[in-house]
Every structure is written in structure tokens, then in C-alpha cells.
Tab-separated table of C-alpha atoms in Angstrom:
chain	number	residue	atom	x	y	z
A	81	MET	CA	28.081	-23.750	29.406
A	82	ALA	CA	26.662	-22.214	32.403
A	83	PRO	CA	24.747	-18.970	32.077
A	84	ALA	CA	26.854	-15.887	32.599
A	85	PRO	CA	26.035	-13.797	35.529
A	86	GLN	CA	23.147	-11.453	34.636
A	87	PRO	CA	24.202	-7.859	34.608
A	88	ALA	CA	21.960	-4.876	35.455
A	89	SER	CA	20.660	-4.815	31.806
A	90	VAL	CA	21.705	-7.110	29.020
A	91	SER	CA	21.460	-5.448	25.652
A	92	MET	CA	21.296	-6.688	22.024
A	93	ARG	CA	24.886	-5.616	21.628
A	94	ASP	CA	25.982	-7.784	24.442
A	95	VAL	CA	24.259	-10.755	22.635
A	96	ALA	CA	25.938	-9.809	19.309
A	97	ARG	CA	29.403	-9.580	20.971
A	98	ARG	CA	28.977	-13.074	22.561
A	99	ALA	CA	27.670	-14.570	19.269
A	100	GLY	CA	30.370	-12.835	17.199
A	101	VAL	CA	27.790	-11.240	14.863
A	102	SER	CA	26.280	-7.688	14.256
A	103	PRO	CA	23.317	-6.406	16.224
A	104	ALA	CA	21.283	-6.381	13.075
A	105	THR	CA	21.919	-10.082	12.684
A	106	VAL	CA	20.753	-10.598	16.283
A	107	SER	CA	17.612	-8.729	15.493
A	108	ARG	CA	16.976	-10.576	12.313
A	109	SER	CA	17.610	-13.911	14.140
A	110	LEU	CA	15.400	-13.238	16.963
A	111	ARG	CA	12.535	-12.106	14.551
A	112	GLY	CA	12.886	-15.308	12.434
A	113	ILE	CA	13.742	-13.569	9.285
A	114	SER	CA	14.875	-16.186	6.623
A	115	ASN	CA	18.066	-14.552	5.336
A	116	VAL	CA	19.923	-15.696	8.469
A	117	SER	CA	21.632	-19.081	8.234
A	118	PRO	CA	20.522	-21.734	10.678
A	119	GLU	CA	23.930	-22.072	12.139
A	120	THR	CA	24.055	-18.257	12.827
A	121	ARG	CA	20.590	-18.279	14.303
A	122	GLU	CA	21.317	-21.119	16.495
A	123	ARG	CA	24.550	-19.308	17.704
A	124	VAL	CA	22.531	-16.181	18.419
A	125	LEU	CA	19.781	-18.131	20.301
A	126	GLN	CA	22.436	-19.802	22.439
A	127	ALA	CA	24.098	-16.517	23.273
A	128	ALA	CA	20.857	-14.943	24.340
A	129	THR	CA	20.109	-17.862	26.526
A	130	ASP	CA	23.540	-17.916	28.073
A	131	LEU	CA	23.171	-14.053	28.933
A	132	ALA	CA	19.501	-14.555	30.006
A	133	TYR	CA	18.689	-11.887	27.503
A	134	VAL	CA	15.069	-10.656	27.709
A	135	ARG	CA	13.938	-9.887	24.318
A	136	PRO	CA	11.771	-6.799	24.020
A	137	HIS	CA	8.267	-7.098	22.520
A	138	PRO	CA	9.047	-7.449	18.794
A	139	VAL	CA	7.967	-4.355	16.700
A	140	GLN	CA	5.411	-5.308	14.088
A	141	TYR	CA	5.792	-3.858	10.622
A	142	VAL	CA	2.801	-2.850	8.402
A	143	GLY	CA	4.085	-2.610	4.759
A	144	VAL	CA	2.316	0.000	2.645
A	145	LEU	CA	2.504	-0.635	-1.234
A	146	ALA	CA	1.913	2.395	-3.406
A	147	GLN	CA	2.575	2.970	-7.085
A	148	TYR	CA	3.238	6.689	-6.737
A	149	PRO	CA	3.598	7.829	-3.145
A	150	ALA	CA	4.063	11.507	-4.076
A	151	HIS	CA	0.717	11.786	-5.820
A	152	TRP	CA	-1.990	13.516	-3.767
A	153	PHE	CA	-4.327	10.408	-3.354
A	154	HIS	CA	-1.462	8.142	-2.257
A	155	ALA	CA	0.345	10.749	-0.071
A	156	SER	CA	-3.039	11.581	1.685
A	157	ALA	CA	-3.922	7.850	2.284
A	158	ILE	CA	-0.440	7.094	3.495
A	159	ALA	CA	-0.346	9.918	5.967
A	160	ALA	CA	-3.640	8.783	7.425
A	161	ALA	CA	-2.544	5.167	7.545
A	162	GLU	CA	0.692	6.198	9.414
A	163	ARG	CA	-1.267	7.972	12.110
A	164	VAL	CA	-3.278	4.915	12.823
A	165	VAL	CA	-0.286	2.539	12.791
A	166	ARG	CA	1.810	4.840	14.945
A	167	ARG	CA	-0.980	4.878	17.636
A	168	SER	CA	-0.922	1.079	17.708
A	169	ASN	CA	2.825	1.147	18.557
A	170	ARG	CA	3.702	-0.529	15.349
A	171	SER	CA	5.901	0.788	12.518
A	172	LEU	CA	4.906	1.626	8.857
A	173	VAL	CA	7.401	0.644	6.006
A	174	LEU	CA	6.618	2.280	2.721
A	175	HIS	CA	7.432	0.539	-0.649
A	176	SER	CA	7.010	2.481	-3.905
A	177	ILE	CA	6.157	0.019	-6.664
A	178	GLY	CA	5.885	2.617	-9.532
A	179	ASP	CA	8.460	1.064	-11.791
A	180	ALA	CA	9.620	-2.395	-12.728
A	181	GLU	CA	12.877	-2.253	-10.696
A	182	ALA	CA	10.942	-1.293	-7.607
A	183	ARG	CA	8.431	-4.167	-8.076
A	184	ARG	CA	11.224	-6.702	-8.657
A	185	HIS	CA	12.963	-5.539	-5.571
A	186	LEU	CA	9.729	-6.054	-3.547
A	187	PHE	CA	8.694	-9.386	-4.851
A	188	ASP	CA	12.133	-10.955	-5.214
A	189	GLU	CA	14.082	-9.353	-2.316
A	190	VAL	CA	11.719	-8.063	0.414
A	191	ALA	CA	8.601	-10.328	0.197
A	192	PRO	CA	10.616	-13.766	0.472
A	193	ARG	CA	12.199	-12.517	3.774
A	194	HIS	CA	8.723	-12.148	5.357
A	195	GLN	CA	9.629	-8.623	6.546
A	196	PHE	CA	5.941	-7.698	6.835
A	197	ASP	CA	3.378	-8.580	9.454
A	198	ALA	CA	0.548	-6.961	7.460
A	199	ILE	CA	0.209	-5.137	4.207
A	200	LEU	CA	-1.823	-2.122	3.160
A	201	VAL	CA	-2.196	-1.679	-0.607
A	202	VAL	CA	-3.015	1.829	-1.603
A	203	SER	CA	-4.902	2.054	-4.959
A	204	SER	CA	-2.467	-0.076	-6.881
A	205	SER	CA	-2.732	-2.904	-9.474
A	206	PHE	CA	-0.830	-6.290	-9.628
A	207	THR	CA	-0.320	-8.979	-12.189
A	208	ASP	CA	-1.700	-12.439	-11.451
A	209	ALA	CA	1.845	-13.603	-10.411
A	210	GLU	CA	2.159	-10.757	-8.095
A	211	GLN	CA	-1.128	-11.399	-6.499
A	212	GLU	CA	-0.061	-15.000	-5.936
A	213	ALA	CA	3.192	-13.889	-4.386
A	214	LEU	CA	1.165	-11.724	-1.932
A	215	ARG	CA	-1.160	-14.620	-1.008
A	216	LYS	CA	1.925	-16.780	-0.261
A	217	LEU	CA	3.020	-14.311	2.389
A	218	ASP	CA	0.045	-15.375	4.468
A	219	VAL	CA	-0.359	-12.131	6.278
A	220	PRO	CA	-3.349	-9.777	6.543
A	221	ILE	CA	-3.793	-7.526	3.576
A	222	CYS	CA	-6.338	-4.687	3.025
A	223	VAL	CA	-6.790	-2.421	0.158
A	224	VAL	CA	-7.713	1.306	0.108
A	225	GLY	CA	-9.050	2.469	-3.177
A	226	GLY	CA	-8.563	0.459	-6.199
A	227	HIS	CA	-9.592	-3.215	-6.377
A	228	LEU	CA	-7.670	-6.411	-5.462
A	229	PRO	CA	-9.933	-9.526	-5.722
A	230	GLY	CA	-9.879	-11.744	-2.553
A	231	TRP	CA	-8.874	-9.097	0.105
A	232	PRO	CA	-10.821	-6.660	2.054
A	233	ARG	CA	-11.258	-3.312	0.576
A	234	VAL	CA	-12.424	0.175	1.731
A	235	GLY	CA	-13.104	2.569	-1.214
A	236	ILE	CA	-15.614	4.366	-3.352
A	237	ASP	CA	-17.916	3.380	-6.382
A	238	ASP	CA	-15.647	4.771	-9.094
A	239	ARG	CA	-18.024	3.891	-11.848
A	240	ALA	CA	-21.079	5.608	-10.268
A	241	SER	CA	-18.879	8.622	-9.263
A	242	ALA	CA	-17.756	9.174	-12.813
A	243	ALA	CA	-21.214	8.897	-13.975
A	244	MET	CA	-22.246	11.543	-11.478
A	245	ALA	CA	-19.685	13.866	-12.963
A	246	VAL	CA	-21.033	13.399	-16.522
A	247	GLN	CA	-24.581	13.707	-15.309
A	248	HIS	CA	-23.787	17.226	-13.901
A	249	LEU	CA	-22.553	18.283	-17.345
A	250	VAL	CA	-25.670	16.912	-19.029
A	251	GLY	CA	-27.913	18.553	-16.542
A	252	LEU	CA	-26.269	21.893	-17.396
A	253	GLY	CA	-27.289	21.152	-21.171
A	254	HIS	CA	-24.018	19.878	-22.520
A	255	ARG	CA	-24.262	17.407	-25.404
A	256	ASP	CA	-20.713	17.353	-26.617
A	257	ILE	CA	-18.758	15.854	-23.721
A	258	GLY	CA	-14.994	14.823	-23.939
A	259	LEU	CA	-12.931	12.869	-21.613
A	260	ILE	CA	-9.430	13.259	-20.421
A	261	ALA	CA	-8.654	9.611	-19.162
A	262	LEU	CA	-5.961	8.103	-17.031
A	263	GLU	CA	-3.722	5.879	-18.935
A	264	PRO	CA	-4.338	2.082	-18.715
A	265	HIS	CA	-1.467	1.480	-16.459
A	266	SER	CA	-1.623	4.698	-14.502
A	267	ALA	CA	-1.001	5.542	-10.713
A	268	VAL	CA	-4.483	4.844	-9.761
A	269	GLY	CA	-4.594	1.287	-11.025
A	270	VAL	CA	-5.990	-0.430	-13.973
A	271	GLU	CA	-9.339	-1.391	-12.367
A	272	THR	CA	-10.097	2.207	-11.104
A	273	THR	CA	-9.369	3.624	-14.573
A	274	ALA	CA	-11.658	1.002	-16.250
A	275	ALA	CA	-14.462	1.785	-13.677
A	276	ARG	CA	-14.275	5.461	-14.288
A	277	ARG	CA	-14.265	5.008	-18.039
A	278	ALA	CA	-17.322	2.685	-17.723
A	279	GLY	CA	-19.161	5.469	-15.714
A	280	PHE	CA	-18.496	7.946	-18.490
A	281	ASP	CA	-19.713	5.527	-21.087
A	282	GLU	CA	-22.809	4.630	-19.066
A	283	ALA	CA	-23.849	8.212	-18.381
A	284	LEU	CA	-23.418	9.290	-22.080
A	285	THR	CA	-25.630	6.170	-23.173
A	286	ARG	CA	-28.246	6.964	-20.584
A	287	ALA	CA	-28.481	10.664	-21.863
A	288	GLY	CA	-28.722	9.399	-25.532
A	289	LEU	CA	-25.467	11.156	-26.453
A	290	GLU	CA	-22.908	10.028	-28.958
A	291	GLN	CA	-19.420	9.107	-27.777
A	292	ARG	CA	-16.862	10.750	-29.942
A	293	PRO	CA	-13.403	8.836	-29.954
A	294	GLU	CA	-11.500	12.034	-31.106
A	295	TRP	CA	-12.667	13.828	-27.786
A	296	ILE	CA	-11.145	10.975	-25.676
A	297	VAL	CA	-7.481	11.627	-24.853
A	298	ALA	CA	-5.406	9.959	-22.223
A	299	GLY	CA	-2.475	11.289	-20.019
A	300	THR	CA	-0.541	10.578	-16.912
A	301	SER	CA	-2.161	11.277	-13.576
A	302	ASN	CA	-0.595	14.703	-12.857
A	303	VAL	CA	-0.873	18.399	-13.998
A	304	THR	CA	1.542	17.694	-16.882
A	305	GLY	CA	-0.593	14.933	-18.088
A	306	GLY	CA	-3.644	17.075	-18.119
A	307	ILE	CA	-1.759	19.934	-20.079
A	308	LEU	CA	-0.516	17.595	-22.814
A	309	ALA	CA	-3.969	15.710	-23.102
A	310	ALA	CA	-5.732	19.112	-23.508
A	311	GLU	CA	-3.105	20.209	-26.054
A	312	ARG	CA	-3.981	17.134	-28.225
A	313	LEU	CA	-7.563	17.680	-27.912
A	314	LEU	CA	-7.229	21.213	-29.190
A	315	THR	CA	-5.925	19.870	-32.509
A	316	GLN	CA	-9.340	18.640	-33.358
A	317	PRO	CA	-11.332	20.570	-35.768
A	318	LYS	CA	-14.393	20.652	-33.667
A	319	LEU	CA	-14.235	20.768	-29.772
A	320	PRO	CA	-16.570	19.487	-27.113
A	321	THR	CA	-18.379	22.022	-24.817
A	322	ALA	CA	-17.400	20.198	-21.609
A	323	LEU	CA	-14.625	17.966	-20.326
A	324	PHE	CA	-14.585	15.336	-17.654
A	325	ALA	CA	-10.976	14.576	-16.307
A	326	MET	CA	-10.433	11.383	-14.282
A	327	SER	CA	-8.306	13.203	-11.679
A	328	ASP	CA	-8.200	16.830	-10.449
A	329	GLU	CA	-4.531	17.119	-11.255
A	330	MET	CA	-5.417	16.420	-14.888
A	331	ALA	CA	-8.250	18.754	-14.872
A	332	LEU	CA	-6.024	21.675	-13.395
A	333	GLY	CA	-3.430	20.853	-16.178
A	334	ALA	CA	-6.329	21.082	-18.759
A	335	LEU	CA	-7.515	24.338	-17.353
A	336	GLN	CA	-4.056	25.848	-17.817
A	337	THR	CA	-4.077	24.708	-21.442
A	338	LEU	CA	-7.497	26.027	-22.231
A	339	ARG	CA	-6.870	29.596	-20.630
A	340	ARG	CA	-3.519	29.843	-22.327
A	341	ALA	CA	-5.361	29.086	-25.669
A	342	GLY	CA	-7.974	31.736	-25.003
A	343	ILE	CA	-10.811	29.352	-24.298
A	344	ARG	CA	-12.976	30.843	-21.628
A	345	VAL	CA	-13.919	28.462	-18.789
A	346	PRO	CA	-16.889	27.867	-18.291
A	347	ALA	CA	-18.255	30.237	-21.034
A	348	GLN	CA	-16.760	28.142	-23.835
A	349	MET	CA	-15.982	24.979	-22.213
A	350	SER	CA	-16.777	23.493	-18.848
A	351	VAL	CA	-14.315	21.264	-16.907
A	352	ILE	CA	-15.111	18.743	-14.061
A	353	GLY	CA	-12.459	16.727	-12.245
A	354	PHE	CA	-12.383	13.881	-9.727
A	355	ASP	CA	-11.093	13.725	-6.122
A	356	ASP	CA	-11.353	17.187	-4.578
A	357	HIS	CA	-7.519	17.645	-4.399
A	358	GLU	CA	-6.461	20.342	-1.903
A	359	MET	CA	-5.565	22.578	-4.919
A	360	ALA	CA	-9.077	22.256	-6.470
A	361	PRO	CA	-10.566	25.282	-4.827
A	362	CYS	CA	-7.534	27.458	-5.995
A	363	GLY	CA	-8.488	26.519	-9.596
A	364	ASP	CA	-12.195	27.107	-8.877
A	365	LEU	CA	-12.686	23.455	-10.059
A	366	THR	CA	-15.824	21.641	-9.970
A	367	THR	CA	-15.227	18.101	-8.924
A	368	ILE	CA	-16.308	14.720	-7.350
A	369	ALA	CA	-15.028	14.633	-3.785
A	370	GLN	CA	-14.046	11.379	-2.226
A	371	PRO	CA	-13.084	10.913	1.517
A	372	VAL	CA	-9.389	9.818	1.080
A	373	GLU	CA	-8.373	9.992	4.605
A	374	ILE	CA	-11.408	8.292	5.882
A	375	GLN	CA	-10.915	5.417	3.519
A	376	ALA	CA	-7.303	4.967	4.532
A	377	THR	CA	-8.091	5.174	8.261
A	378	MET	CA	-10.890	2.605	8.010
A	379	ALA	CA	-8.819	0.308	5.890
A	380	THR	CA	-5.825	0.532	8.157
A	381	THR	CA	-8.000	-0.232	11.276
A	382	LEU	CA	-9.520	-3.047	9.616
A	383	LEU	CA	-6.136	-4.447	8.861
A	384	LEU	CA	-4.839	-4.035	12.287
A	385	ASP	CA	-7.885	-5.871	13.592
A	386	GLN	CA	-7.041	-8.854	11.352
A	387	LEU	CA	-3.495	-8.575	12.729
A	388	GLU	CA	-4.663	-8.830	16.327
A	389	GLY	CA	-6.954	-11.808	15.378
A	390	LYS	CA	-10.188	-9.997	15.950
A	391	ALA	CA	-13.010	-11.544	14.190
A	392	SER	CA	-14.641	-9.392	11.499
A	393	THR	CA	-18.297	-9.374	11.374
A	394	GLY	CA	-18.606	-6.566	8.875
A	395	PRO	CA	-18.527	-6.705	4.980
A	396	ARG	CA	-15.237	-7.529	3.297
A	397	GLU	CA	-15.864	-4.536	1.137
A	398	ILE	CA	-16.815	-0.862	2.425
A	399	THR	CA	-17.833	1.499	-0.141
A	400	LEU	CA	-18.044	5.075	0.785
A	401	ARG	CA	-20.085	7.910	-0.717
A	402	THR	CA	-18.769	10.566	-2.956
A	403	ARG	CA	-20.306	13.976	-3.550
A	404	LEU	CA	-20.441	16.562	-6.258
A	405	VAL	CA	-18.712	19.877	-5.395
A	406	VAL	CA	-19.762	22.680	-7.768
A	407	ARG	CA	-17.481	25.575	-8.232
A	408	GLY	CA	-16.761	27.879	-11.107
A	409	SER	CA	-15.315	25.656	-13.747
A	410	THR	CA	-18.857	24.390	-14.960
A	411	GLY	CA	-21.686	25.998	-16.514
A	412	PRO	CA	-24.213	26.076	-19.375
A	413	PRO	CA	-22.837	25.430	-22.856
A	414	PRO	CA	-22.234	28.424	-25.178
A	415	GLY	CA	-25.284	29.747	-26.989
């Protein structure tokens, strides 16, 4: 068939009409997405050739995987990543993987269609099978926060940072220190939770202090989790004089419970959090500050460099420093 006369501008809709398919099918066919049958793809390609259709430069999609996008760390990281992706004239596609159904959809429906040109993982954990599925995608992957063996990462030293928080309490004179821990399968990831717990244990051991299991309570990584964890702690016959919470949201929840119970902070109990959440100053919360937006910006930039084929001469793991921010929720122990 001879090529049709070229109009002033041939659109994707023109190709769709000639091939007898939808514009979306034309787009998927031209991008090579695998859920289009070979016969349909051939018909679309022939229609595009007949009309001398000039395909615009394909948009590249950066997939962002996050367990709980609404949580502060994740939301801050995603916002920073989106700014970097937008400036590169690419598009960011967010996938929440906070429940089993969402993960099934990602790994069974989305990933096999190869809809990502690159993937940014925001502080999330994966099973061995899920990690293997990510490897089979054969696209650049970078991690911000958390730990995912085998891929480049930009984050912090969670273990040393948690130890810093406990050392602050020890330096104030506290000897009875409790922990509000993230649940093992929490939003910030299994590895992050384990690292912060290791830092807590290490700092107590270094100070020669006893670890009291009854003063270690776990909760979800939000204000409600902190409220409930502190309520459980208050059922103990003897209370610690200080608490380290693995996230600021949990610390703020614990502060609410303590104040409602009539426990003066920091006169009777000190509380320190982790993150330097935007609401931490409102609660006058002492915390360990981490540079979330800088982590995400660096990780996304590194990811796009890989996507563009730029050789990386730097380390595959970049660790940024954290810092202690002292406010009014910590002080010497009573007496």
C-alpha cells in the first residue's frame, strides 16, 4: 500500500483510526509494552508508516515505590524526587506498596509490562522473591533511606544516629531508658528498624546500663502508634526516666499520653525522637534530624544519571550525616 499523502500534522488519533484501535493501544504499541498482541502492534506500526507518522520523543517514566506515601518521611522524599524528575522532562509514577494487594498488583500486573524506565525505592523493604522480580526488570534502581542490597543507596547511618539519641539521654544523667520501637514490618522498613534498635542496644551497653524488656514497646510509625505504645508503657509498676522513640510521630504521640497522665516532660520523663519532623518544633521535641529532601534529591539525580548512561565514579552508597537538635522535651532525670 502506498503511503497516504502527508497532512499538515499527523496525530496519534489518525494512526489509531487507520489501524482500527484506540490511541492508548497506539501509545502502548509504539512504546513496546508487552500487553499488546504482536498482530495488533504490527498493524499499528504499519499504519504509522503509511501515514509517515513522526513519533514524538517517548516520555520516560520513573516509578517510585513507597510503603506509606502519606507518612512524613515518604511524602517529603517523594516531593523532592518529583522536582528532580520534572526538571528532566520525565514523569514520575507513584506506587503505594503498603499492603499485600498493592504489592501483588505491582509485581503481578505492573512490573511484567515493563512500564518503568527507572525505579526509586523510598525506604521500603522487599522479600527475596520481590527483589528478584525487581532485578529481572533490568532497569536502573536507586534507594533513598532504608537498605536494599545490590543497588545504589543514599541514606543515613540509622544505627549510629539512634545511638546518638541514647547518648544524649545518658549525658543528661539518665540510667533508666525506655524505647518506643517501630514494629518489625513498619513503614520505614525492616532493615531501618533493626538498625535503630541495634543503635539503642549498643549505646546502653557502652554506658553499662541494663536493658529492661518491659520498657521496650512497639507501635506503628504514626502519632496513634506513639499514643498506644506509651499507654502500654504506663501500665508498668516502675517507669523509665527517659524515652527514645524511633520516629518523631511516635514521640509526639507519646508526649500526648504522658501529659494527659500528668507526667511532666522533661521534669519527670524526657522524650527524644528521630527525623526532625516539621511538627517537632510545635511539640518542643528534642530529636535526631536527618536531611530527607537532600537524600531524595541525591538519590534521584544518581538514578537519572544511570538512566542516561553516565558512568558513576562515586560510591554506590552515600551516607549523609545526622545531627542532634535539642529542644525542651529532654532534661536531667528527676531528683
